[in-house]
Amino acid sequence: MRLTPASAALATAISLQSSQVLGCDSNTVTISTQTGPAIVDVEIADDSQERAEGLSGRTSLAASSGMLFVYDEPHRARFWMLGTKIALDMIFIEPDGTISGIEHDVQPGTYWPKSGGSNVIAVLEINGGEAEDLGIRANDQVMHPMLNCEPSE
């Protein structure tokens, strides 16, 4: 079988994507879903000030991007949307990278706290509806250097 230039380019792109997935890049979160890897570009919120500010005040968020809130210890993470201006999906992550729950399409101004269980070490916020579009479900596996894998060298 002879590779055309287009199929060679596709093979290279798949190879690069696979190495990113296996390498666990600090600027991305990779989620192993039933339909393949979902890759999300992330900003990190890993201190109390960054977590308190979160995505408040933003009027848009690029597709396949979000914010990863990382905590020092597992706990019952609670989120609300009082200062947020865009709908978000909240993906709650346990220390081993397992998604414990997802709050889908949480609307701006939502007052009641959303929680994904009592053993949450991180929360990924992405555009509302994007978790479903990317095939992300509870029990899928999340990879990121701050959670469960080593950064690529």
PDB file of N, CA, C and O in Angstrom, residues 68-125:
ATOM      1  N   LEU A  68      -8.706  24.418  34.731  1.00  0.00           N
ATOM      2  CA  LEU A  68      -8.572  23.278  35.630  1.00  0.00           C
ATOM      3  C   LEU A  68      -8.284  23.809  37.025  1.00  0.00           C
ATOM      4  O   LEU A  68      -7.251  24.436  37.249  1.00  0.00           O
ATOM      5  N   PHE A  69      -9.206  23.591  37.939  1.00  0.00           N
ATOM      6  CA  PHE A  69      -9.065  23.978  39.338  1.00  0.00           C
ATOM      7  C   PHE A  69      -8.461  22.776  40.065  1.00  0.00           C
ATOM      8  O   PHE A  69      -9.053  21.696  40.066  1.00  0.00           O
ATOM      9  N   VAL A  70      -7.297  22.966  40.669  1.00  0.00           N
ATOM     10  CA  VAL A  70      -6.603  21.875  41.338  1.00  0.00           C
ATOM     11  C   VAL A  70      -6.458  22.213  42.818  1.00  0.00           C
ATOM     12  O   VAL A  70      -6.093  23.334  43.175  1.00  0.00           O
ATOM     13  N   TYR A  71      -6.742  21.226  43.676  1.00  0.00           N
ATOM     14  CA  TYR A  71      -6.705  21.407  45.127  1.00  0.00           C
ATOM     15  C   TYR A  71      -5.594  20.569  45.747  1.00  0.00           C
ATOM     16  O   TYR A  71      -5.146  19.581  45.169  1.00  0.00           O
ATOM     17  N   ASP A  72      -5.165  20.962  46.951  1.00  0.00           N
ATOM     18  CA  ASP A  72      -4.107  20.243  47.659  1.00  0.00           C
ATOM     19  C   ASP A  72      -4.587  18.904  48.203  1.00  0.00           C
ATOM     20  O   ASP A  72      -3.815  17.951  48.275  1.00  0.00           O
ATOM     21  N   GLU A  73      -5.833  18.842  48.604  1.00  0.00           N
ATOM     22  CA  GLU A  73      -6.397  17.636  49.218  1.00  0.00           C
ATOM     23  C   GLU A  73      -7.771  17.346  48.627  1.00  0.00           C
ATOM     24  O   GLU A  73      -8.514  18.271  48.294  1.00  0.00           O
ATOM     25  N   PRO A  74      -8.156  16.073  48.541  1.00  0.00           N
ATOM     26  CA  PRO A  74      -9.520  15.740  48.103  1.00  0.00           C
ATOM     27  C   PRO A  74     -10.535  16.305  49.091  1.00  0.00           C
ATOM     28  O   PRO A  74     -10.296  16.312  50.303  1.00  0.00           O
ATOM     29  N   HIS A  75     -11.633  16.796  48.572  1.00  0.00           N
ATOM     30  CA  HIS A  75     -12.690  17.374  49.413  1.00  0.00           C
ATOM     31  C   HIS A  75     -13.991  17.432  48.608  1.00  0.00           C
ATOM     32  O   HIS A  75     -14.035  17.020  47.463  1.00  0.00           O
ATOM     33  N   ARG A  76     -15.020  17.976  49.227  1.00  0.00           N
ATOM     34  CA  ARG A  76     -16.293  18.188  48.532  1.00  0.00           C
ATOM     35  C   ARG A  76     -16.217  19.569  47.888  1.00  0.00           C
ATOM     36  O   ARG A  76     -16.443  20.579  48.547  1.00  0.00           O
ATOM     37  N   ALA A  77     -15.861  19.613  46.626  1.00  0.00           N
ATOM     38  CA  ALA A  77     -15.745  20.885  45.904  1.00  0.00           C
ATOM     39  C   ALA A  77     -17.136  21.397  45.568  1.00  0.00           C
ATOM     40  O   ALA A  77     -17.975  20.646  45.073  1.00  0.00           O
ATOM     41  N   ARG A  78     -17.356  22.663  45.846  1.00  0.00           N
ATOM     42  CA  ARG A  78     -18.657  23.285  45.548  1.00  0.00           C
ATOM     43  C   ARG A  78     -18.429  24.507  44.686  1.00  0.00           C
ATOM     44  O   ARG A  78     -17.586  25.336  45.004  1.00  0.00           O
ATOM     45  N   PHE A  79     -19.185  24.614  43.609  1.00  0.00           N
ATOM     46  CA  PHE A  79     -19.057  25.720  42.670  1.00  0.00           C
ATOM     47  C   PHE A  79     -20.408  26.386  42.483  1.00  0.00           C
ATOM     48  O   PHE A  79     -21.442  25.731  42.516  1.00  0.00           O
ATOM     49  N   TRP A  80     -20.384  27.694  42.253  1.00  0.00           N
ATOM     50  CA  TRP A  80     -21.583  28.422  41.868  1.00  0.00           C
ATOM     51  C   TRP A  80     -21.182  29.421  40.803  1.00  0.00           C
ATOM     52  O   TRP A  80     -20.011  29.660  40.571  1.00  0.00           O
ATOM     53  N   MET A  81     -22.160  30.027  40.158  1.00  0.00           N
ATOM     54  CA  MET A  81     -21.909  30.809  38.951  1.00  0.00           C
ATOM     55  C   MET A  81     -22.298  32.280  39.080  1.00  0.00           C
ATOM     56  O   MET A  81     -22.656  32.909  38.104  1.00  0.00           O
ATOM     57  N   LEU A  82     -22.202  32.835  40.272  1.00  0.00           N
ATOM     58  CA  LEU A  82     -22.676  34.203  40.471  1.00  0.00           C
ATOM     59  C   LEU A  82     -21.965  35.233  39.609  1.00  0.00           C
ATOM     60  O   LEU A  82     -22.597  36.123  39.073  1.00  0.00           O
ATOM     61  N   GLY A  83     -20.648  35.160  39.444  1.00  0.00           N
ATOM     62  CA  GLY A  83     -19.930  36.154  38.650  1.00  0.00           C
ATOM     63  C   GLY A  83     -19.619  35.704  37.239  1.00  0.00           C
ATOM     64  O   GLY A  83     -18.927  36.403  36.502  1.00  0.00           O
ATOM     65  N   THR A  84     -20.133  34.552  36.854  1.00  0.00           N
ATOM     66  CA  THR A  84     -19.798  33.983  35.548  1.00  0.00           C
ATOM     67  C   THR A  84     -20.818  34.433  34.509  1.00  0.00           C
ATOM     68  O   THR A  84     -22.004  34.492  34.788  1.00  0.00           O
ATOM     69  N   LYS A  85     -20.333  34.730  33.306  1.00  0.00           N
ATOM     70  CA  LYS A  85     -21.209  35.267  32.258  1.00  0.00           C
ATOM     71  C   LYS A  85     -21.470  34.286  31.119  1.00  0.00           C
ATOM     72  O   LYS A  85     -22.156  34.633  30.169  1.00  0.00           O
ATOM     73  N   ILE A  86     -20.890  33.073  31.207  1.00  0.00           N
ATOM     74  CA  ILE A  86     -21.096  32.073  30.158  1.00  0.00           C
ATOM     75  C   ILE A  86     -21.519  30.748  30.796  1.00  0.00           C
ATOM     76  O   ILE A  86     -21.159  30.465  31.938  1.00  0.00           O
ATOM     77  N   ALA A  87     -22.308  29.973  30.071  1.00  0.00           N
ATOM     78  CA  ALA A  87     -22.717  28.647  30.555  1.00  0.00           C
ATOM     79  C   ALA A  87     -21.506  27.717  30.524  1.00  0.00           C
ATOM     80  O   ALA A  87     -20.688  27.774  29.607  1.00  0.00           O
ATOM     81  N   LEU A  88     -21.384  26.864  31.546  1.00  0.00           N
ATOM     82  CA  LEU A  88     -20.234  25.972  31.660  1.00  0.00           C
ATOM     83  C   LEU A  88     -20.660  24.558  32.008  1.00  0.00           C
ATOM     84  O   LEU A  88     -21.679  24.355  32.673  1.00  0.00           O
ATOM     85  N   ASP A  89     -19.845  23.594  31.593  1.00  0.00           N
ATOM     86  CA  ASP A  89     -19.919  22.230  32.107  1.00  0.00           C
ATOM     87  C   ASP A  89     -18.847  22.137  33.192  1.00  0.00           C
ATOM     88  O   ASP A  89     -17.716  22.603  32.991  1.00  0.00           O
ATOM     89  N   MET A  90     -19.190  21.545  34.326  1.00  0.00           N
ATOM     90  CA  MET A  90     -18.252  21.352  35.430  1.00  0.00           C
ATOM     91  C   MET A  90     -17.979  19.866  35.558  1.00  0.00           C
ATOM     92  O   MET A  90     -18.895  19.076  35.798  1.00  0.00           O
ATOM     93  N   ILE A  91     -16.716  19.492  35.399  1.00  0.00           N
ATOM     94  CA  ILE A  91     -16.305  18.091  35.425  1.00  0.00           C
ATOM     95  C   ILE A  91     -15.504  17.863  36.696  1.00  0.00           C
ATOM     96  O   ILE A  91     -14.427  18.448  36.871  1.00  0.00           O
ATOM     97  N   PHE A  92     -16.023  17.041  37.598  1.00  0.00           N
ATOM     98  CA  PHE A  92     -15.421  16.796  38.907  1.00  0.00           C
ATOM     99  C   PHE A  92     -14.526  15.559  38.831  1.00  0.00           C
ATOM    100  O   PHE A  92     -14.949  14.501  38.353  1.00  0.00           O
ATOM    101  N   ILE A  93     -13.283  15.701  39.318  1.00  0.00           N
ATOM    102  CA  ILE A  93     -12.251  14.690  39.119  1.00  0.00           C
ATOM    103  C   ILE A  93     -11.693  14.208  40.454  1.00  0.00           C
ATOM    104  O   ILE A  93     -11.331  15.026  41.308  1.00  0.00           O
ATOM    105  N   GLU A  94     -11.600  12.890  40.611  1.00  0.00           N
ATOM    106  CA  GLU A  94     -11.036  12.285  41.820  1.00  0.00           C
ATOM    107  C   GLU A  94      -9.517  12.175  41.700  1.00  0.00           C
ATOM    108  O   GLU A  94      -8.970  12.333  40.606  1.00  0.00           O
ATOM    109  N   PRO A  95      -8.806  11.901  42.813  1.00  0.00           N
ATOM    110  CA  PRO A  95      -7.336  11.857  42.779  1.00  0.00           C
ATOM    111  C   PRO A  95      -6.733  10.898  41.756  1.00  0.00           C
ATOM    112  O   PRO A  95      -5.648  11.162  41.231  1.00  0.00           O
ATOM    113  N   ASP A  96      -7.403   9.816  41.425  1.00  0.00           N
ATOM    114  CA  ASP A  96      -6.857   8.876  40.432  1.00  0.00           C
ATOM    115  C   ASP A  96      -7.197   9.280  38.999  1.00  0.00           C
ATOM    116  O   ASP A  96      -6.874   8.575  38.051  1.00  0.00           O
ATOM    117  N   GLY A  97      -7.837  10.445  38.825  1.00  0.00           N
ATOM    118  CA  GLY A  97      -8.179  10.940  37.497  1.00  0.00           C
ATOM    119  C   GLY A  97      -9.559  10.552  37.012  1.00  0.00           C
ATOM    120  O   GLY A  97      -9.983  10.975  35.938  1.00  0.00           O
ATOM    121  N   THR A  98     -10.292   9.779  37.804  1.00  0.00           N
ATOM    122  CA  THR A  98     -11.639   9.356  37.404  1.00  0.00           C
ATOM    123  C   THR A  98     -12.623  10.518  37.545  1.00  0.00           C
ATOM    124  O   THR A  98     -12.617  11.231  38.546  1.00  0.00           O
ATOM    125  N   ILE A  99     -13.474  10.684  36.539  1.00  0.00           N
ATOM    126  CA  ILE A  99     -14.528  11.702  36.617  1.00  0.00           C
ATOM    127  C   ILE A  99     -15.640  11.161  37.511  1.00  0.00           C
ATOM    128  O   ILE A  99     -16.250  10.130  37.211  1.00  0.00           O
ATOM    129  N   SER A 100     -15.887  11.864  38.620  1.00  0.00           N
ATOM    130  CA  SER A 100     -16.923  11.419  39.566  1.00  0.00           C
ATOM    131  C   SER A 100     -18.291  11.957  39.199  1.00  0.00           C
ATOM    132  O   SER A 100     -19.309  11.399  39.615  1.00  0.00           O
ATOM    133  N   GLY A 101     -18.343  13.036  38.455  1.00  0.00           N
ATOM    134  CA  GLY A 101     -19.623  13.601  38.062  1.00  0.00           C
ATOM    135  C   GLY A 101     -19.442  14.796  37.153  1.00  0.00           C
ATOM    136  O   GLY A 101     -18.362  15.381  37.084  1.00  0.00           O
ATOM    137  N   ILE A 102     -20.521  15.140  36.453  1.00  0.00           N
ATOM    138  CA  ILE A 102     -20.513  16.294  35.551  1.00  0.00           C
ATOM    139  C   ILE A 102     -21.804  17.067  35.767  1.00  0.00           C
ATOM    140  O   ILE A 102     -22.891  16.488  35.768  1.00  0.00           O
ATOM    141  N   GLU A 103     -21.672  18.362  35.940  1.00  0.00           N
ATOM    142  CA  GLU A 103     -22.828  19.258  35.922  1.00  0.00           C
ATOM    143  C   GLU A 103     -22.844  19.876  34.531  1.00  0.00           C
ATOM    144  O   GLU A 103     -21.915  20.586  34.151  1.00  0.00           O
ATOM    145  N   HIS A 104     -23.877  19.574  33.772  1.00  0.00           N
ATOM    146  CA  HIS A 104     -23.949  20.003  32.379  1.00  0.00           C
ATOM    147  C   HIS A 104     -24.632  21.357  32.244  1.00  0.00           C
ATOM    148  O   HIS A 104     -25.648  21.620  32.892  1.00  0.00           O
ATOM    149  N   ASP A 105     -24.062  22.199  31.398  1.00  0.00           N
ATOM    150  CA  ASP A 105     -24.687  23.451  30.953  1.00  0.00           C
ATOM    151  C   ASP A 105     -25.207  24.302  32.113  1.00  0.00           C
ATOM    152  O   ASP A 105     -26.349  24.756  32.092  1.00  0.00           O
ATOM    153  N   VAL A 106     -24.352  24.520  33.107  1.00  0.00           N
ATOM    154  CA  VAL A 106     -24.732  25.348  34.259  1.00  0.00           C
ATOM    155  C   VAL A 106     -24.773  26.800  33.791  1.00  0.00           C
ATOM    156  O   VAL A 106     -23.808  27.317  33.223  1.00  0.00           O
ATOM    157  N   GLN A 107     -25.895  27.441  34.017  1.00  0.00           N
ATOM    158  CA  GLN A 107     -26.148  28.778  33.482  1.00  0.00           C
ATOM    159  C   GLN A 107     -25.549  29.882  34.351  1.00  0.00           C
ATOM    160  O   GLN A 107     -25.441  29.743  35.562  1.00  0.00           O
ATOM    161  N   PRO A 108     -25.170  31.001  33.705  1.00  0.00           N
ATOM    162  CA  PRO A 108     -24.642  32.142  34.446  1.00  0.00           C
ATOM    163  C   PRO A 108     -25.618  32.578  35.537  1.00  0.00           C
ATOM    164  O   PRO A 108     -26.831  32.492  35.367  1.00  0.00           O
ATOM    165  N   GLY A 109     -25.066  33.039  36.654  1.00  0.00           N
ATOM    166  CA  GLY A 109     -25.885  33.539  37.741  1.00  0.00           C
ATOM    167  C   GLY A 109     -26.476  32.466  38.633  1.00  0.00           C
ATOM    168  O   GLY A 109     -27.208  32.778  39.566  1.00  0.00           O
ATOM    169  N   THR A 110     -26.179  31.193  38.372  1.00  0.00           N
ATOM    170  CA  THR A 110     -26.716  30.118  39.195  1.00  0.00           C
ATOM    171  C   THR A 110     -26.229  30.281  40.626  1.00  0.00           C
ATOM    172  O   THR A 110     -25.033  30.441  40.869  1.00  0.00           O
ATOM    173  N   TYR A 111     -27.147  30.256  41.575  1.00  0.00           N
ATOM    174  CA  TYR A 111     -26.817  30.543  42.966  1.00  0.00           C
ATOM    175  C   TYR A 111     -26.521  29.305  43.793  1.00  0.00           C
ATOM    176  O   TYR A 111     -25.677  29.325  44.649  1.00  0.00           O
ATOM    177  N   TRP A 112     -27.226  28.197  43.532  1.00  0.00           N
ATOM    178  CA  TRP A 112     -27.013  27.015  44.365  1.00  0.00           C
ATOM    179  C   TRP A 112     -25.706  26.333  43.961  1.00  0.00           C
ATOM    180  O   TRP A 112     -25.351  26.246  42.795  1.00  0.00           O
ATOM    181  N   PRO A 113     -24.958  25.857  44.973  1.00  0.00           N
ATOM    182  CA  PRO A 113     -23.663  25.239  44.654  1.00  0.00           C
ATOM    183  C   PRO A 113     -23.821  23.892  43.958  1.00  0.00           C
ATOM    184  O   PRO A 113     -24.740  23.135  44.246  1.00  0.00           O
ATOM    185  N   LYS A 114     -22.920  23.619  43.039  1.00  0.00           N
ATOM    186  CA  LYS A 114     -22.861  22.334  42.348  1.00  0.00           C
ATOM    187  C   LYS A 114     -21.704  21.547  42.949  1.00  0.00           C
ATOM    188  O   LYS A 114     -20.642  22.089  43.200  1.00  0.00           O
ATOM    189  N   SER A 115     -21.911  20.264  43.192  1.00  0.00           N
ATOM    190  CA  SER A 115     -20.880  19.445  43.816  1.00  0.00           C
ATOM    191  C   SER A 115     -20.776  18.118  43.089  1.00  0.00           C
ATOM    192  O   SER A 115     -21.773  17.555  42.661  1.00  0.00           O
ATOM    193  N   GLY A 116     -19.549  17.601  42.986  1.00  0.00           N
ATOM    194  CA  GLY A 116     -19.325  16.343  42.277  1.00  0.00           C
ATOM    195  C   GLY A 116     -18.876  15.218  43.181  1.00  0.00           C
ATOM    196  O   GLY A 116     -18.164  14.333  42.745  1.00  0.00           O
ATOM    197  N   GLY A 117     -19.251  15.259  44.452  1.00  0.00           N
ATOM    198  CA  GLY A 117     -18.863  14.203  45.378  1.00  0.00           C
ATOM    199  C   GLY A 117     -17.889  14.707  46.425  1.00  0.00           C
ATOM    200  O   GLY A 117     -17.466  15.855  46.411  1.00  0.00           O
ATOM    201  N   SER A 118     -17.512  13.839  47.340  1.00  0.00           N
ATOM    202  CA  SER A 118     -16.697  14.246  48.485  1.00  0.00           C
ATOM    203  C   SER A 118     -15.210  13.968  48.309  1.00  0.00           C
ATOM    204  O   SER A 118     -14.416  14.294  49.180  1.00  0.00           O
ATOM    205  N   ASN A 119     -14.791  13.386  47.189  1.00  0.00           N
ATOM    206  CA  ASN A 119     -13.391  13.012  46.989  1.00  0.00           C
ATOM    207  C   ASN A 119     -12.802  13.726  45.760  1.00  0.00           C
ATOM    208  O   ASN A 119     -12.060  13.145  44.986  1.00  0.00           O
ATOM    209  N   VAL A 120     -13.131  15.012  45.602  1.00  0.00           N
ATOM    210  CA  VAL A 120     -12.734  15.767  44.421  1.00  0.00           C
ATOM    211  C   VAL A 120     -11.377  16.435  44.658  1.00  0.00           C
ATOM    212  O   VAL A 120     -11.192  17.141  45.643  1.00  0.00           O
ATOM    213  N   ILE A 121     -10.449  16.225  43.734  1.00  0.00           N
ATOM    214  CA  ILE A 121      -9.127  16.860  43.799  1.00  0.00           C
ATOM    215  C   ILE A 121      -8.996  17.955  42.742  1.00  0.00           C
ATOM    216  O   ILE A 121      -8.161  18.842  42.847  1.00  0.00           O
ATOM    217  N   ALA A 122      -9.856  17.906  41.706  1.00  0.00           N
ATOM    218  CA  ALA A 122      -9.794  18.900  40.628  1.00  0.00           C
ATOM    219  C   ALA A 122     -11.156  19.033  39.964  1.00  0.00           C
ATOM    220  O   ALA A 122     -11.976  18.108  40.015  1.00  0.00           O
ATOM    221  N   VAL A 123     -11.369  20.191  39.366  1.00  0.00           N
ATOM    222  CA  VAL A 123     -12.594  20.447  38.605  1.00  0.00           C
ATOM    223  C   VAL A 123     -12.179  21.107  37.300  1.00  0.00           C
ATOM    224  O   VAL A 123     -11.391  22.056  37.290  1.00  0.00           O
ATOM    225  N   LEU A 124     -12.691  20.573  36.194  1.00  0.00           N
ATOM    226  CA  LEU A 124     -12.443  21.139  34.874  1.00  0.00           C
ATOM    227  C   LEU A 124     -13.709  21.842  34.420  1.00  0.00           C
ATOM    228  O   LEU A 124     -14.781  21.235  34.399  1.00  0.00           O
ATOM    229  N   GLU A 125     -13.589  23.137  34.098  1.00  0.00           N
ATOM    230  CA  GLU A 125     -14.717  23.882  33.536  1.00  0.00           C
ATOM    231  C   GLU A 125     -14.461  24.115  32.060  1.00  0.00           C
ATOM    232  O   GLU A 125     -13.390  24.583  31.671  1.00  0.00           O
TER     233      GLU A 125
END
